[in-house]
C-alpha positions as a printed NumPy array, in Angstrom:
array([[ -0.134,  -0.306,  -0.026],
       [  0.935,   3.64 ,  -0.748],
       [  0.434,   7.18 ,  -0.175],
       [ -0.086,   9.8  ,  -2.204],
       [  2.188,  12.966,  -1.256],
       [ -1.153,  14.89 ,  -0.389],
       [ -1.81 ,  12.492,   2.415],
       [  2.485,  12.065,   3.731],
       [  2.288,  15.828,   4.034],
       [ -1.764,  16.057,   6.124],
       [  0.35 ,  12.754,   8.331],
       [  2.639,  14.446,   8.766],
       [  2.409,  17.677,   8.354],
       [  5.068,  18.165,   6.41 ],
       [  5.321,  20.597,   3.192],
       [  4.953,  18.855,   0.203],
       [  8.067,  22.007,  -0.452],
       [ 10.201,  19.883,   2.133],
       [  9.76 ,  16.267,   0.318],
       [ 10.088,  17.808,  -2.802],
       [ 13.388,  18.714,  -1.547],
       [ 14.107,  15.421,   0.326],
       [ 13.502,  14.219,  -2.415],
       [ 16.368,  16.884,  -4.992],
       [ 19.37 ,  15.545,  -2.072],
       [ 18.194,  12.095,  -2.345],
       [ 17.418,  11.926,   1.294],
       [ 13.616,  10.585,   1.253],
       [ 12.991,   8.729,  -2.447],
       [  9.095,   8.146,  -2.867],
       [  9.167,   4.347,  -3.385],
       [  7.047,   5.346,  -6.941],
       [  5.949,   8.074,  -9.506],
       [  2.411,   8.521, -11.144],
       [  1.985,  10.45 , -13.628],
       [  2.304,  13.226, -13.986],
       [  4.734,  13.704, -11.876],
       [  2.831,  12.985,  -8.881],
       [  5.247,  10.917,  -6.031],
       [  3.652,   7.525,  -4.079],
       [  5.489,   6.661,  -0.552],
       [  4.947,   3.343,   0.817],
       [  5.432,   2.27 ,   4.069],
       [  8.967,   1.688,   4.198],
       [  9.222,   6.182,   3.43 ],
       [  6.92 ,   7.211,   5.643],
       [  8.702,   5.01 ,   8.888],
       [ 12.411,   7.092,   6.607],
       [ 10.814,  10.051,   7.095],
       [  9.242,  10.18 ,  11.298],
       [ 12.936,   8.949,  11.991],
       [ 13.959,  12.033,   9.696],
       [ 11.712,  14.487,  12.073],
       [ 12.518,  13.109,  14.915],
       [ 16.338,  13.669,  13.759],
       [ 15.236,  17.207,  12.984],
       [ 13.206,  17.487,  16.268],
       [ 16.848,  16.64 ,  18.275],
       [ 18.656,  19.058,  15.736],
       [ 20.416,  17.364,  13.189],
       [ 21.001,  19.726,   9.743],
       [ 20.56 ,  16.997,   6.96 ],
       [ 22.924,  15.632,   5.968],
       [ 23.673,  14.54 ,   9.29 ],
       [ 20.511,  12.526,   8.826],
       [ 22.235,  11.88 ,   5.502],
       [ 24.71 ,   9.698,   6.73 ],
       [ 23.447,   8.292,   9.43 ],
       [ 20.37 ,   7.108,   7.136],
       [ 23.017,   5.603,   4.833],
       [ 24.776,   3.901,   8.155],
       [ 22.099,   2.115,   9.778],
       [ 21.662,  -1.677,   8.687],
       [ 19.186,  -2.684,  11.84 ],
       [ 16.009,  -0.546,  11.829],
       [ 14.587,  -1.58 ,  14.801],
       [ 18.111,  -1.073,  17.055],
       [ 18.3  ,   2.729,  14.782],
       [ 14.573,   3.418,  16.103],
       [ 15.307,   2.528,  19.801],
       [ 18.766,   4.587,  20.187],
       [ 16.707,   7.044,  18.453],
       [ 13.942,   6.554,  21.692],
       [ 16.713,   7.413,  23.316],
       [ 17.757,  10.786,  22.519],
       [ 14.375,  11.144,  22.744],
       [ 14.399,  10.451,  26.417],
       [ 17.511,  12.389,  27.47 ],
       [ 16.285,  15.561,  25.353],
       [ 12.94 ,  15.24 ,  27.376],
       [ 14.797,  14.708,  30.694],
       [ 17.114,  17.167,  29.29 ],
       [ 14.386,  19.5  ,  28.908],
       [ 12.217,  18.979,  32.262],
       [ 15.142,  19.727,  33.613],
       [ 15.432,  23.115,  31.712],
       [ 11.903,  23.807,  32.886],
       [ 12.537,  23.662,  36.293],
       [ 15.328,  25.888,  36.036],
       [ 13.376,  28.778,  34.194],
       [ 10.453,  27.957,  36.965],
       [ 12.638,  28.244,  39.985],
       [ 14.799,  32.045,  38.441],
       [ 10.301,  33.914,  38.751],
       [  9.412,  32.088,  41.84 ],
       [ 12.942,  33.7  ,  42.696],
       [ 12.462,  37.015,  41.528],
       [  8.524,  37.325,  42.477],
       [  9.662,  37.146,  45.811],
       [ 12.824,  39.368,  45.643],
       [ 14.81 ,  36.664,  46.307],
       [ 18.812,  37.569,  45.303],
       [ 19.491,  33.868,  46.815],
       [ 21.555,  30.876,  46.436],
       [ 23.658,  29.325,  44.183],
       [ 23.785,  30.939,  40.185],
       [ 24.682,  27.635,  38.987],
       [ 21.322,  26.446,  39.651],
       [ 20.504,  29.201,  36.785],
       [ 22.296,  27.117,  34.222],
       [ 20.579,  24.093,  35.043],
       [ 19.428,  22.473,  31.728],
       [ 21.312,  24.693,  29.052],
       [ 22.558,  23.137,  26.263],
       [ 24.109,  25.018,  23.459],
       [ 24.937,  22.402,  20.944],
       [ 22.267,  22.788,  18.825],
       [ 21.494,  25.637,  18.198],
       [ 25.734,  25.884,  17.638],
       [ 25.144,  23.181,  14.23 ],
       [ 21.48 ,  24.968,  12.944],
       [ 24.163,  29.051,  13.456],
       [ 26.797,  27.489,  11.935],
       [ 24.975,  26.154,   9.199],
       [ 22.317,  28.274,   7.943],
       [ 23.521,  31.647,   9.431],
       [ 27.138,  31.602,   8.811],
       [ 27.736,  35.14 ,   8.266],
       [ 25.926,  35.519,  12.064],
       [ 27.708,  32.724,  13.401],
       [ 31.044,  33.89 ,  12.442],
       [ 30.434,  37.054,  14.4  ],
       [ 29.069,  35.75 ,  17.093],
       [ 31.703,  32.669,  17.382],
       [ 34.152,  36.15 ,  17.43 ],
       [ 32.554,  37.525,  20.405],
       [ 32.391,  34.588,  22.661],
       [ 36.375,  34.3  ,  22.649],
       [ 36.155,  38.491,  23.629],
       [ 34.008,  37.181,  26.465],
       [ 35.091,  36.33 ,  30.429],
       [ 33.079,  33.328,  31.588],
       [ 32.044,  36.058,  33.605],
       [ 30.005,  38.11 ,  31.621],
       [ 29.317,  34.522,  29.975],
       [ 27.43 ,  34.501,  33.422],
       [ 25.983,  37.392,  33.592],
       [ 24.512,  37.249,  30.415],
       [ 23.13 ,  34.157,  30.454],
       [ 20.638,  35.127,  33.684],
       [ 19.985,  38.199,  32.131],
       [ 18.578,  36.862,  29.277],
       [ 16.494,  34.342,  32.024],
       [ 15.561,  36.972,  33.778],
       [ 14.414,  39.014,  30.199],
       [ 12.205,  36.124,  29.887],
       [ 10.281,  35.518,  32.442],
       [  9.671,  39.313,  32.465],
       [  8.212,  38.779,  29.412],
       [  6.084,  36.075,  30.797],
       [  4.511,  38.513,  33.998],
       [  3.583,  40.866,  30.134],
       [  2.064,  37.5  ,  29.116],
       [  0.028,  36.647,  32.044],
       [ -0.919,  40.521,  32.617],
       [ -2.181,  40.519,  28.778],
       [ -0.235,  44.263,  28.124],
       [ -0.227,  43.269,  23.869],
       [  3.396,  42.382,  21.394],
       [  2.847,  45.848,  20.744],
       [  2.687,  47.815,  24.175],
       [  5.441,  50.444,  25.476],
       [  6.292,  47.993,  28.561],
       [  6.462,  44.168,  25.908],
       [  8.252,  46.566,  23.756],
       [ 11.253,  47.626,  26.127],
       [ 11.183,  44.188,  27.183],
       [ 12.44 ,  42.965,  23.552],
       [ 14.786,  46.662,  23.176],
       [ 16.838,  44.344,  26.293],
       [ 16.603,  41.426,  24.202],
       [ 17.951,  43.189,  20.676],
       [ 21.138,  44.867,  22.693],
       [ 21.473,  40.926,  24.666],
       [ 21.8  ,  39.871,  20.979],
       [ 23.756,  42.554,  19.515],
       [ 26.299,  42.014,  21.833],
       [ 27.01 ,  38.841,  19.873],
       [ 26.333,  39.404,  16.487],
       [ 24.671,  42.165,  14.435],
       [ 20.979,  41.45 ,  13.905],
       [ 18.813,  43.261,  10.728],
       [ 15.559,  43.84 ,  10.798],
       [ 15.316,  40.354,   8.451],
       [ 17.023,  38.277,  10.936],
       [ 15.985,  39.681,  13.467],
       [ 12.177,  38.606,  13.328],
       [ 13.371,  35.444,  11.714],
       [ 15.073,  35.223,  15.366],
       [ 11.598,  35.583,  16.74 ],
       [  9.996,  32.52 ,  14.873],
       [ 12.735,  30.306,  15.45 ],
       [ 11.964,  31.125,  18.993],
       [  8.13 ,  30.055,  17.698],
       [  9.117,  26.88 ,  15.544],
       [ 12.366,  25.397,  16.9  ],
       [ 11.347,  22.379,  18.472],
       [ 13.866,  22.23 ,  21.74 ],
       [ 13.575,  26.326,  21.665],
       [  9.667,  26.478,  21.339],
       [  9.389,  23.88 ,  24.216],
       [ 11.417,  25.738,  26.259],
       [  9.197,  29.178,  25.617],
       [  5.478,  27.466,  26.305],
       [  6.997,  25.584,  29.713],
       [  7.318,  28.467,  30.868],
       [  3.849,  30.248,  30.178],
       [  2.455,  28.892,  28.1  ],
       [  2.206,  31.095,  24.448],
       [  4.769,  32.672,  25.722],
       [  6.861,  31.592,  22.501],
       [  4.443,  32.827,  20.196],
       [  4.374,  36.018,  22.437],
       [  7.443,  36.932,  21.505],
       [  8.188,  35.647,  17.925],
       [  4.941,  38.898,  17.766],
       [  6.837,  41.139,  19.902],
       [ 10.211,  40.25 ,  17.967],
       [  8.423,  40.85 ,  14.929],
       [  6.516,  44.039,  15.836],
       [  9.841,  45.697,  16.936],
       [ 12.062,  44.892,  13.648],
       [  8.844,  47.081,  11.731],
       [  9.388,  49.44 ,  13.843],
       [ 13.256,  49.943,  14.888],
       [ 15.026,  47.707,  13.549],
       [ 12.823,  48.957,   9.027],
       [ 14.581,  52.801,   9.271],
       [ 10.782,  53.092,   9.502],
       [ 10.421,  55.735,  12.124],
       [ 13.336,  56.722,  11.203]])
């Protein structure tokens, strides 16, 4: 039994453009191609697509996914390894959520005591490092050069400020403040300045970064567990900021 591309898109949530790209790069070939170039996928191809999506969620790029799939010979063993990786990522995200929640509680209680290392439990930058390196090479080079100049103490301070900014945004969301409100935009200005310490975002790249927060699996998971709706709220606020402050429309 096989399924046409449209049905595969419906079941998986993957766009037809993505499936065509996977075909073009040799990552996922259809089982057959019918009249007019209509692609059909069998169960084997659907399982391969599942594994591709799992590895994308784990932060692998397409080239790395291709190498992994080409090196696998036992499908059951491979899926067990993916399951293990997903469970490890779930545990890491759970730890990260608790880290941010502790920060929220401490800020609400005006408690500045405690071990500062607890602010960063569960953070893993490998996923974002690889994505930045492949998708935004120019910004990656800027951030890498900036990172080499930053002391460990400065890096700790920047991470703490970023965590605090996230919790303040969650407070604005709970209070019902719109993304374009002055208070929310003031927070986005702080976030923009934080990002600018590492690389120079323009209107397009800053708005795109906001979309990454809303669309990327690990980032969205973190934001949503801090406060439901926070990922989209942050993304929209960054879009407004980019349009108003970075596009040159306001002079």
